Coordinates of C-alpha atoms and ligand atoms in Angstrom, one line a residue:
X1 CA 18.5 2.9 -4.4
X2 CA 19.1 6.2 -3.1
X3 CA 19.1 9.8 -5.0
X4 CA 21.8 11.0 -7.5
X5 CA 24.8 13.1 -6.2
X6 CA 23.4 16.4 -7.7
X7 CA 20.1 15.7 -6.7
X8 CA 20.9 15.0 -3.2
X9 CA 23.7 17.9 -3.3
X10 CA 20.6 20.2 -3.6
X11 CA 18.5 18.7 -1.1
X12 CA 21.4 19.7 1.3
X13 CA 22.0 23.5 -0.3
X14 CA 18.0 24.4 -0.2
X15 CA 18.5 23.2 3.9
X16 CA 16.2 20.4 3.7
X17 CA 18.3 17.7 4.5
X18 CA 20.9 18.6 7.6
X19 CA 23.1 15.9 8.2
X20 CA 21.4 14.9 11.3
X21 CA 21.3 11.8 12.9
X22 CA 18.0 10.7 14.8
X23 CA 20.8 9.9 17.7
X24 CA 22.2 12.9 17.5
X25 CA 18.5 15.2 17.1
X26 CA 17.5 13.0 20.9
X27 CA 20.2 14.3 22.4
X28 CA 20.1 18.2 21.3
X29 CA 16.5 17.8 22.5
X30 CA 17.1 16.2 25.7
X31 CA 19.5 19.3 26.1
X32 CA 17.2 21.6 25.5
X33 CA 13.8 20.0 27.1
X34 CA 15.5 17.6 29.7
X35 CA 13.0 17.8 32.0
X36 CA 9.9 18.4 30.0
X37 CA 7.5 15.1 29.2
X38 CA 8.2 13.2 26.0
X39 CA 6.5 10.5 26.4
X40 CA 3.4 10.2 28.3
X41 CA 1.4 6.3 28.2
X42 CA -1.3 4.9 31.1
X43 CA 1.6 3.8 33.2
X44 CA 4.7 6.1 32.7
X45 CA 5.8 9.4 32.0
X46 CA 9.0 9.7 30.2
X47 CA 10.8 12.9 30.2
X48 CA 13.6 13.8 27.2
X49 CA 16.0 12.8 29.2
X50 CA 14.7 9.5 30.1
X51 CA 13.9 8.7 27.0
X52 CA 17.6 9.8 26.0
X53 CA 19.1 7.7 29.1
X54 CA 17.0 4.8 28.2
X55 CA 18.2 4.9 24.7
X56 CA 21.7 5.3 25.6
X57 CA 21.0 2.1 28.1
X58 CA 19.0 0.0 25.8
X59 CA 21.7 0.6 23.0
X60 CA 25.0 -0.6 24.9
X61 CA 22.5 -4.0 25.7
X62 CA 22.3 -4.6 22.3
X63 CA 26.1 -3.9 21.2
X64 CA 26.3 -6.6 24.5
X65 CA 24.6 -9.0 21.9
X66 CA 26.4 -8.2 19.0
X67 CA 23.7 -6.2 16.9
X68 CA 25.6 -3.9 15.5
X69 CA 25.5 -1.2 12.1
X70 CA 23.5 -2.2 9.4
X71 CA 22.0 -5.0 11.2
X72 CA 18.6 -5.6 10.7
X73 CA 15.9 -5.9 14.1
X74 CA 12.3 -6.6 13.0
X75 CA 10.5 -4.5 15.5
X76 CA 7.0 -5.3 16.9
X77 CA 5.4 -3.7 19.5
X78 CA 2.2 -1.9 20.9
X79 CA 2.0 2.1 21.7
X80 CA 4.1 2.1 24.4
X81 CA 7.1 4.5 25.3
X82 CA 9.3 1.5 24.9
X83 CA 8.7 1.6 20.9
X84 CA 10.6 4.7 21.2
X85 CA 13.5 3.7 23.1
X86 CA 13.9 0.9 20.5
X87 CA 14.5 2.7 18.0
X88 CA 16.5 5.7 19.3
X89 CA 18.6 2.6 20.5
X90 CA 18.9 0.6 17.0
X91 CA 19.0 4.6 15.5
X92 CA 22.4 4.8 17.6
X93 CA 23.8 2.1 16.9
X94 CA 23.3 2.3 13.0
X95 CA 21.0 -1.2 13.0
X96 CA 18.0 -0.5 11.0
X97 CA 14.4 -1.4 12.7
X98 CA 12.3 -3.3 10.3
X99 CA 8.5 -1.8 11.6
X100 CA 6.2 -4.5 11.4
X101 CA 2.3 -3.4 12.4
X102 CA 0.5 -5.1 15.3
X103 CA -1.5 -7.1 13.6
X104 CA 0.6 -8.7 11.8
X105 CA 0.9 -12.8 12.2
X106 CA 3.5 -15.8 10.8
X107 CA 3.1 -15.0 7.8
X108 CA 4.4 -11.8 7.8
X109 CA 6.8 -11.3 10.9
X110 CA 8.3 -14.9 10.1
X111 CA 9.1 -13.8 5.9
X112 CA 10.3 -9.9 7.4
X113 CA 12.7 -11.8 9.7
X114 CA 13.9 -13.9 6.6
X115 CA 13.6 -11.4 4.0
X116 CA 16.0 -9.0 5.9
X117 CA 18.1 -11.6 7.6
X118 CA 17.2 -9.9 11.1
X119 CA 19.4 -10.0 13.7
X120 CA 16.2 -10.4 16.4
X121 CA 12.9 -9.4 16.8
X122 CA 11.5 -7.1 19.0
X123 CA 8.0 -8.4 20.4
X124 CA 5.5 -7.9 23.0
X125 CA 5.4 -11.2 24.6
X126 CA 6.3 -14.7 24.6
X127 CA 3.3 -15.9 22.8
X128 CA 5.0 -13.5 19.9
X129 CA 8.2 -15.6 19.7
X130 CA 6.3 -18.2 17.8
X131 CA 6.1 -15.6 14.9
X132 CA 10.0 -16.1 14.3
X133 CA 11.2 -19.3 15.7
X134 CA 14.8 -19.2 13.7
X135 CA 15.6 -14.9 14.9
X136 CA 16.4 -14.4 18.3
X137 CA 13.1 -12.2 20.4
X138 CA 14.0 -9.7 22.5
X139 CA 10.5 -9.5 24.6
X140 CA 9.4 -6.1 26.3
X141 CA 10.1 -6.2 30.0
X142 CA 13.0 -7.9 29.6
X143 CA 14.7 -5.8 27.2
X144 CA 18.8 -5.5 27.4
X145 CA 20.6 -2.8 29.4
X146 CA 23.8 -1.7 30.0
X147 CA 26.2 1.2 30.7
X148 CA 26.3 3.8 27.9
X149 CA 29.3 3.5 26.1
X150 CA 30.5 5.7 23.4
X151 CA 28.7 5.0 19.7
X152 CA 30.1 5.7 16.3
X153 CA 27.8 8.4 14.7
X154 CA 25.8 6.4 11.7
X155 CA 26.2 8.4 8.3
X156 CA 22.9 10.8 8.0
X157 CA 22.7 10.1 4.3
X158 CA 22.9 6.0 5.4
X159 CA 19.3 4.3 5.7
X160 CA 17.6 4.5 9.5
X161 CA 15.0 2.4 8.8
X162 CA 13.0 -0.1 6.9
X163 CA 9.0 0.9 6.8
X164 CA 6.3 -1.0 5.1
X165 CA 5.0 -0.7 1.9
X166 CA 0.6 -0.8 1.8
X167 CA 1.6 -3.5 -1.7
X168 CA 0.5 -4.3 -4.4
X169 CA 2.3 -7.7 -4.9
X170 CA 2.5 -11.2 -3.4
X171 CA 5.1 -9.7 -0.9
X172 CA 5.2 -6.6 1.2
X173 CA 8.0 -4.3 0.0
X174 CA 10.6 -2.9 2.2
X175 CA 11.2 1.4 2.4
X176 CA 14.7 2.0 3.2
X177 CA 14.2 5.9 5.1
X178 CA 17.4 7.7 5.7
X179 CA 17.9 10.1 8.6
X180 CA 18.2 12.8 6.2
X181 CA 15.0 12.3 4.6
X182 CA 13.2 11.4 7.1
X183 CA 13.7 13.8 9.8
X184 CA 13.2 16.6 6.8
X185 CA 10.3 15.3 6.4
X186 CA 8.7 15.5 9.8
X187 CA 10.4 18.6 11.1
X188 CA 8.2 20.3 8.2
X189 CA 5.0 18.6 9.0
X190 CA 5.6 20.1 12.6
X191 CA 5.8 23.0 11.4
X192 CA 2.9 22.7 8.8
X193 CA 0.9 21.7 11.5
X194 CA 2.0 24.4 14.2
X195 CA 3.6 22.4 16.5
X196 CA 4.8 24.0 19.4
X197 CA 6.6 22.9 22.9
X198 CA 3.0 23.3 24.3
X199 CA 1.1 21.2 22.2
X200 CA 0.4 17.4 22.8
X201 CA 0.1 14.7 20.3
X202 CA -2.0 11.5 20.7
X203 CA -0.9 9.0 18.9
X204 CA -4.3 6.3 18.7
X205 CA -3.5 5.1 15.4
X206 CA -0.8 2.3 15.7
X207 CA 2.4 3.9 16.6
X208 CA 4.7 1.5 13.9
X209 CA 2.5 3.0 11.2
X210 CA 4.1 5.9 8.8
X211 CA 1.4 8.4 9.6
X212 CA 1.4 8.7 13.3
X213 CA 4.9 8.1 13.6
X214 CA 5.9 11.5 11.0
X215 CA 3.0 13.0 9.8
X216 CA 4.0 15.1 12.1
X217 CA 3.5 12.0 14.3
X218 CA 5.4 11.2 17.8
X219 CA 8.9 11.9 16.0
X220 CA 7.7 14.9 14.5
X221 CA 6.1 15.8 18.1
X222 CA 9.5 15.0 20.2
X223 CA 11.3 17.6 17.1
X224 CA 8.9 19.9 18.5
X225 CA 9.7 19.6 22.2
X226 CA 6.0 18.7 22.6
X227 CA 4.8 15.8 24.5
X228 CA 2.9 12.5 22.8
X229 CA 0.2 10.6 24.4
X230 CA 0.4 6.9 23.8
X231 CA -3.2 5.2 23.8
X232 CA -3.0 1.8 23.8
X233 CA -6.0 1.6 21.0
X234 CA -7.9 4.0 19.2
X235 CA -11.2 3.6 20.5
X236 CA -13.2 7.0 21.6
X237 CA -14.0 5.4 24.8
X238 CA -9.9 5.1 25.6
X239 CA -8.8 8.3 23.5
X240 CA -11.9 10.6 24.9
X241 CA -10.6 10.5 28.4
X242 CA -7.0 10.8 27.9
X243 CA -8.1 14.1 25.7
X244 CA -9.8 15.4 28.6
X245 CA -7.0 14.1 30.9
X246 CA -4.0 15.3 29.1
X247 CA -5.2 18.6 27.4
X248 CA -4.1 17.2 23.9
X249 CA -3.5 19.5 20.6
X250 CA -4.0 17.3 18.5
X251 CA -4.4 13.8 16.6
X252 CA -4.4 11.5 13.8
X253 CA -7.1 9.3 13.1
X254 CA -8.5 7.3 9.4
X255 CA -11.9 7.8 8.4
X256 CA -13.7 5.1 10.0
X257 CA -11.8 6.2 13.4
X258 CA -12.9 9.6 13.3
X259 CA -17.0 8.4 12.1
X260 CA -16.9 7.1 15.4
X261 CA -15.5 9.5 17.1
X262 CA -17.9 11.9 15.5
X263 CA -20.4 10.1 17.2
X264 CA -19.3 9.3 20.5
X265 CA -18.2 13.3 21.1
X266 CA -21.9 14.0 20.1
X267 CA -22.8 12.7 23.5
X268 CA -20.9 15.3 25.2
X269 CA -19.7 13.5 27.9
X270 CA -15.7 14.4 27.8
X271 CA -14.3 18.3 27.5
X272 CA -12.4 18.3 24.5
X273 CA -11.6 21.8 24.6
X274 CA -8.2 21.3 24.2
X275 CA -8.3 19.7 20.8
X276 CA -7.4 22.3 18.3
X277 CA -6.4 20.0 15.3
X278 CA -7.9 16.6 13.7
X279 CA -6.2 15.0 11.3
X280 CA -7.7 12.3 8.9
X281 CA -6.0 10.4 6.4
X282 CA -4.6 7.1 4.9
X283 CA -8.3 6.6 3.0
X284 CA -10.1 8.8 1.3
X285 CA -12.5 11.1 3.9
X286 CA -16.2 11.7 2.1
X287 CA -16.7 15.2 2.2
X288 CA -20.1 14.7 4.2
X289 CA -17.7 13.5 7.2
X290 CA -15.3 16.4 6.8
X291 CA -17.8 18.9 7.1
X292 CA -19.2 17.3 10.5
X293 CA -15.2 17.8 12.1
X294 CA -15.6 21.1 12.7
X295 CA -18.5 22.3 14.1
X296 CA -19.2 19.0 16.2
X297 CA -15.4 18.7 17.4
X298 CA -14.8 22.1 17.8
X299 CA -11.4 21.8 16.0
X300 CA -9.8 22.1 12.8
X301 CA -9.6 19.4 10.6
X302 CA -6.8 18.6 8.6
X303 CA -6.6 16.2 6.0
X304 CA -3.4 14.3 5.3
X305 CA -2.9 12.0 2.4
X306 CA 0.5 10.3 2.4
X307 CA 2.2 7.1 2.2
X308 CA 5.1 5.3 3.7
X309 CA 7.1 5.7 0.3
X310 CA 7.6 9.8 1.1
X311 CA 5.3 12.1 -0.3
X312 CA 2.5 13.7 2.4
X313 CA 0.1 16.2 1.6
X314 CA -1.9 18.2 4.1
X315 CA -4.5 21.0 3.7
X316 CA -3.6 24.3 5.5
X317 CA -5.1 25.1 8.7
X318 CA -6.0 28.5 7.8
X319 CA -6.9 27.3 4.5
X320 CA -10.6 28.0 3.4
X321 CA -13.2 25.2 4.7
X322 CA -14.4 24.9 1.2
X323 CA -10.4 23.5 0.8
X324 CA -10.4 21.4 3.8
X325 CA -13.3 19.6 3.1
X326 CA -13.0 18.8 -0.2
X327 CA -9.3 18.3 -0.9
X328 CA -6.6 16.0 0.1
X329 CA -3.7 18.7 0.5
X330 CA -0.6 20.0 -1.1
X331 CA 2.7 18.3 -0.7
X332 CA 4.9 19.3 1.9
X333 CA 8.1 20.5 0.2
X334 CA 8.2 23.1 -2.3
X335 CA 11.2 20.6 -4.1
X336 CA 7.9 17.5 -4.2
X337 CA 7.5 16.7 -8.0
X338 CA 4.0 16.1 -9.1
X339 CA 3.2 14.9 -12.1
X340 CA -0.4 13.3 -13.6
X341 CA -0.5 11.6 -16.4
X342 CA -2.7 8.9 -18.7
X343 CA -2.0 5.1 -19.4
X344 CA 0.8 6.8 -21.8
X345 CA 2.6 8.2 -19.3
X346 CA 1.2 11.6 -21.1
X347 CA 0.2 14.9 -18.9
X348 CA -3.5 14.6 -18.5
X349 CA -5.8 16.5 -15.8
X350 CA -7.0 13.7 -13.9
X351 CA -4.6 10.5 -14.5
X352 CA -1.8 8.5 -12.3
X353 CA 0.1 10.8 -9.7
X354 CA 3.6 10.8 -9.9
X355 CA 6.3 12.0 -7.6
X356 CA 9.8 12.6 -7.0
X357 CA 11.3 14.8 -4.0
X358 CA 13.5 15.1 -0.9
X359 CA 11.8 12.6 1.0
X360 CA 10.5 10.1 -1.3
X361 CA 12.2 6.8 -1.7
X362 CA 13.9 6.2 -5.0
X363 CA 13.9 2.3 -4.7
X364 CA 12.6 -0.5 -2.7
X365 CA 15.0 -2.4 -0.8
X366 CA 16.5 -5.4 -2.4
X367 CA 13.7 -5.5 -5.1
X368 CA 15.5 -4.9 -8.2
X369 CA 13.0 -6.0 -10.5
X370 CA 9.9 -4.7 -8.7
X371 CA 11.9 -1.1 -8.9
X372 CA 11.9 -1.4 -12.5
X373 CA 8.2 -0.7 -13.4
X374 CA 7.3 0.9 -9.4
X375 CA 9.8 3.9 -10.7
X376 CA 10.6 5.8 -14.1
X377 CA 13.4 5.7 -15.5
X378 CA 14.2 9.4 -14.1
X379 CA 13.2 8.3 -10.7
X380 CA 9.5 9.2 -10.1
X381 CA 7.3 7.0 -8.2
X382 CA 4.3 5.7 -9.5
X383 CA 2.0 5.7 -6.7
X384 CA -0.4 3.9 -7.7
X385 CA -3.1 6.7 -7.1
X386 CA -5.6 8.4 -9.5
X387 CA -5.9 11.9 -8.6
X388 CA -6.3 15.7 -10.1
X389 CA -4.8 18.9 -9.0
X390 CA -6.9 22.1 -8.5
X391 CA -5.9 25.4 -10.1
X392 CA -4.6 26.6 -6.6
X393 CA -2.3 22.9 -6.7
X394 CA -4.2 21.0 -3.8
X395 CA -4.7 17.2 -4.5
X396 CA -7.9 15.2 -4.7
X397 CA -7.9 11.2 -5.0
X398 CA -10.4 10.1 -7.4
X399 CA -9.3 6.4 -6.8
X400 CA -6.4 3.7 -7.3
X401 CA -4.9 1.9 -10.2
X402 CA -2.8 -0.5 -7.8
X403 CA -4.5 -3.8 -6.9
X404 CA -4.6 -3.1 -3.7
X405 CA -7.7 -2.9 -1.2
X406 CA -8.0 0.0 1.2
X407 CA -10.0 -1.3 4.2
X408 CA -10.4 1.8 6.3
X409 CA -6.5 2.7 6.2
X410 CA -5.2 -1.0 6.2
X411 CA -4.1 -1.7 3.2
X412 CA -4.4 -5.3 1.7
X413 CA -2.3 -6.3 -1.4
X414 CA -4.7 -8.5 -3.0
X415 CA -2.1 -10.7 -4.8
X416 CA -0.7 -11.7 -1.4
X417 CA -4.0 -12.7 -0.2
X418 CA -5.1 -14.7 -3.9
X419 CA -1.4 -16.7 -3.5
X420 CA -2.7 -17.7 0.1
X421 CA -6.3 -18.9 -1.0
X422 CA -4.4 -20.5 -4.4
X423 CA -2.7 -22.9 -1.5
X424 CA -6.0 -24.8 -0.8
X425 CA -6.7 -27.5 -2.4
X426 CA -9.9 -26.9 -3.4
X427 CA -9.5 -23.2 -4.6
X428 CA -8.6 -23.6 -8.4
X429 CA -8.4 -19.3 -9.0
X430 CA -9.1 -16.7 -6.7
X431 CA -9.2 -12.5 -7.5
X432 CA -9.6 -10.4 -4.4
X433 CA -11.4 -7.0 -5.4
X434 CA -12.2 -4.2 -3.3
X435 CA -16.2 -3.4 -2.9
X436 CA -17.7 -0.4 -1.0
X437 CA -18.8 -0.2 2.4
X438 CA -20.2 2.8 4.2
X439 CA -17.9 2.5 7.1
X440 CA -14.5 1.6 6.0
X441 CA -14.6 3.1 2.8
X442 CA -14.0 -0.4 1.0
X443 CA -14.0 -3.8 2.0
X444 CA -12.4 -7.0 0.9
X445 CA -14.6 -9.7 -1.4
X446 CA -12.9 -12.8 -2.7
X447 CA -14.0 -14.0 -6.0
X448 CA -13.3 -17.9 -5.9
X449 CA -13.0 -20.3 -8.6
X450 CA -13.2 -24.3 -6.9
X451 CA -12.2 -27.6 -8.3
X452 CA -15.3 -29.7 -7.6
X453 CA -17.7 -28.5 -3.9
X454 CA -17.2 -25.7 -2.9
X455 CA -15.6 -25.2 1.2
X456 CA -17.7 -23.4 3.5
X457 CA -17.1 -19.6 3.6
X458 CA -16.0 -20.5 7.5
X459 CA -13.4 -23.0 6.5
X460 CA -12.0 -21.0 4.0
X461 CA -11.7 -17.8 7.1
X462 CA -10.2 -20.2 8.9
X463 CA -7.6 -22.0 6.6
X464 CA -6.2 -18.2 5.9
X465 CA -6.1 -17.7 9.7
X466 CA -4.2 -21.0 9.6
X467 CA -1.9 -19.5 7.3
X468 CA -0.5 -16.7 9.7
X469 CA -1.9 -13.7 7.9
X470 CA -2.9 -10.6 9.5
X471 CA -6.9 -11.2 10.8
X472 CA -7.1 -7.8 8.8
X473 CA -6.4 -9.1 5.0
X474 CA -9.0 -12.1 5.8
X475 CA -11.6 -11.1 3.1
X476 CA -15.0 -10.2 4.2
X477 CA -16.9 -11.9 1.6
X478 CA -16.2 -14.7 -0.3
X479 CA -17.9 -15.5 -3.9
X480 CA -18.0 -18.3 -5.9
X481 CA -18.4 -18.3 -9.4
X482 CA -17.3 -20.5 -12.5
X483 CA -15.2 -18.3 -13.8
X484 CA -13.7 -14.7 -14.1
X485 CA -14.7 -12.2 -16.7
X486 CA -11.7 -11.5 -18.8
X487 CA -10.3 -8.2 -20.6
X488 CA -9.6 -7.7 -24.0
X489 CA -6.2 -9.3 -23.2
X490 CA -7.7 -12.6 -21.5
X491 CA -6.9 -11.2 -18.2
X492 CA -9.2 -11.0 -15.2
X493 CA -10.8 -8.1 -15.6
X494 CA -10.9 -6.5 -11.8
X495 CA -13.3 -3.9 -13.1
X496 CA -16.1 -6.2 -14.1
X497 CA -15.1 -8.0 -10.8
X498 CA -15.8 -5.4 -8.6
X499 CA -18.8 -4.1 -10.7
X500 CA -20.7 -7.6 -9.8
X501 CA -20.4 -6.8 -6.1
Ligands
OOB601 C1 -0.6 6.2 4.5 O1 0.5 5.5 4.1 P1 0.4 4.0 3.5 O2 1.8 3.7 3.0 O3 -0.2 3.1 4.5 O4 -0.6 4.0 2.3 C2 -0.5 4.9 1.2 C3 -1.7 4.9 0.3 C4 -1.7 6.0 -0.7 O5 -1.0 5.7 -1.9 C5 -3.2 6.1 -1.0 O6 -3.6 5.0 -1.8 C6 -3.8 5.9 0.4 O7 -2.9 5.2 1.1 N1 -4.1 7.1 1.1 C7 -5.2 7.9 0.8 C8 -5.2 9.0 1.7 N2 -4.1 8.8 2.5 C9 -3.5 7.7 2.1 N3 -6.2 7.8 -0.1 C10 -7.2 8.8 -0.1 N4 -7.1 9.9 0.8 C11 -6.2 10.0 1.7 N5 -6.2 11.1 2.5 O8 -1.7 5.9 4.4 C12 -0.2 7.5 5.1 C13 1.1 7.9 5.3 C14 1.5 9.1 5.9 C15 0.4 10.0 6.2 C16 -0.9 9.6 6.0 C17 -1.2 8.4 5.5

């Protein structure tokens, strides 16, 4: 699972990885900032040493209960500065959080809580604890707290956390981060991004999610000695104010996020003079859109295309506009591997992207056989992305070969969604394609093959509800048809799928 001794030997010569611990980075900061504002959210403001207090607090309340190093917590919860205290307590006491989105439902909290054999679950409510009957919740407002008491420190090189993978499969895989990795990986994006103990971060975009979290994200913010903003949703009529309010730096939003906010800034009603940096990311951003960031926001726009496996890329900000707009970035590291190659694995110009580096995983967790064709055999991962490189080495996605759907950021493994349909009784086959939409960039559309009258498109909406998934893999559209077109092979051919749409 993790990277070979020589490999990792260099990681730690070229300085990347320090043999820090996220425990031990809160505490130099809270040293060094104490006072200053960490986390600021509508009803609190959090200084680095609250936050370190709290940690230290929150932690010896969960040793009370036994969770201990290595445990797994599956860990659910709005943007709040609580989310943070969470897991600089599980961070110190060497239990791994396991960062499940919002949105998510039964389906997915109750097979994370399974799957990793959690130790509790960390939700926003009671109405949550339904999600997980079998794991003990452990409900905001009521969390555990106790007198700090002294803590082993957890092994840098060990895992810190486990973070979602977007999937391509009937199950969501599991990316174990190390503190090592991880922390390398947004110290540089703070940097990249000119992060300074003056600037402040909002994080709209949900706060579980790998981009806002380290890209640089609130982690990447509080390595900064900068303050984040917590907005409880992403919406420009919430986010506006608090720019205005707050005097924040900068942001992260995906592409439908920032078409809105495109237009609701038009309007003029909110001084967001302050903003000096947009990011956009986690779906391709047309180039018509990027253009519009700058002269109608009045800030830089960065584009950052990433994923929760390791590799991020980011365009410069002093890079040329012509770059900005129409490029997906450059990795972060000068030690990221890219390679691009055909069906054959063969160096091509445009073709699969490949990657290998000091902060991309080398294995999913527990997924021995899914690791076999995810990674070569010299421990690149296939992303699943079609891309090509420009002479000057930026990126640009030309599309995906995963069978996955990218709905405006949220990513929708159509497998997992065909196995749910598959379980009605009258669904015979279903294939779940992707299909353009102006807005979100793609949508989902369900192809469906039925034994005998078809449901209704509602009943079918509401049996998947029924099912616990996330309201956001629900397809859009539903199809029926008498059967699939086929490839060469006799399998269904996704390509003619999506080409009927
Ligand atoms: C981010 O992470 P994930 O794990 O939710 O999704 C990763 C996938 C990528 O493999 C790619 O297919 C897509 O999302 N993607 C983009 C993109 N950024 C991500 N496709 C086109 N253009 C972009 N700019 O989405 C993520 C993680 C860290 C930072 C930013 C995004």
């Amino acid at each position: 699972m993790h990277w070979p001794e020589d490999v990792a030997a260099r990681y730690r010569a070229a300085g990347y990885w320090r043999g820090e611990t996220f425990g031990a980075m809160l505490r130099d900061l809270a040293a060094r900032y104490g006072p200053r504002p960490a986390l600021i959210s509508q009803g609190a403001r959090w200084s680095y040493r609250d936050l370190d207090e709290r940690a230290d607090r929150l932690a010896a309340g969960l040793l009370g209960l036994g969770i201990g190093p290595g445990d797994r917590v599956v860990v659910q919860l709005p943007n709040v500065p609580e989310f943070y205290q969470v897991c600089f307590a599980l961070f110190r006491l060497g239990a791994w959080p396991v960062f499940a989105l919002p949105a998510h439902r039964t389906a997915e909290i109750s097979y994370f809580c399974e799957f990793t054999e959690a130790a509790a679950y960390v939700c926003p409510d009671d109405d949550h604890r339904a999600f997980a009957p079998d794991t003990p919740a452990l409900v905001l407002g009521a969390l555990p707290e106790a007198d700090p008491v002294e803590l082993p420190e957890p092994d840098p090189a060990g895992v810190a956390f486990l973070q979602l993978s977007g999937g391509s499969t009937g199950l969501p895989k599991l990316i174990p981060r190390t503190h090592d990795d991880y922390i390398y990986s947004f110290r540089a994006s703070a940097e990249i991004c000119g992060l300074t103990p003056d600037s402040v971060y909002l994080c709209a975009l949900p706060a579980a999610h790998n981009f806002p979290m380290s890209s640089p994200g609130v982690f990447g913010t509080l390595s900064a000695g900068a303050a984040a903003v917590l907005a409880p949703d992403p919406s420009p009529s919430t986010c506006l104010p608090l720019i205005e309010r707050e005097r924040v730096t900068v942001t992260a939003l995906v592409p439908p996020l920032a078409l809105v906010w495109l237009d609701a800034a038009g309007a003029g009603a909110h001084d967001l003079s302050s903003l000096e940096v947009l990011q956009v990311g986690g779906a391709k951003f047309s180039e018509e859109a990027a253009k519009r960031v700058a002269p109608e926001l009045g800030c830089t726009l960065q584009q950052v295309f990433g994923m929760a496996e390791g590799l991020v890329n980011y365009t410069r900000l002093d890079d040329p506009e012509d770059v900005i707009v129409s490029t997906q970035g450059r990795p972060i590291s000068p030690d990221d591997e890219i390679l691009i190659v055909d069906d054959e694995d063969r160096e091509s110009e445009t073709g699969h992207l490949l990657t290998r580096g000091p902060y991309t995983i080398r294995g999913y967790w527990r997924a021995e056989e899914h690791n076999k064709t995810a990674f070569t055999a010299d421990g690149f991962y296939r992303t699943g992305d079609i891309v090509r490189r420009t002479p000057t080495g930026y990126l640009v996605v030309e599309g995906r070969a995963k069978d996955q759907i990218n709905r405006g950021g949220d990513k929708i493994a159509a497998e997992e969604v065909e196995n749910h349909l598959l379980a009605h009784p009258a669904i015979h086959d279903a294939s779940v394609v992707a299909v353009p939409d102006p807005y979100l960039g793609e949508r989902a559309c369900a192809y469906v093959i039925c034994r005998g009258e078809a449901p209704g498109r509602g009943e079918l909406r509401a049996f998947l509800r029924d099912r616990g998934i996330a309201a956001f893999k629900i397809p859009d559209r539903f199809e029926f048809v008498d059967a699939f077109p086929q490839t060469a092979v006799g399998k269904v051919s996704k390509r003619h799928l999506r080409e009927r749409t």
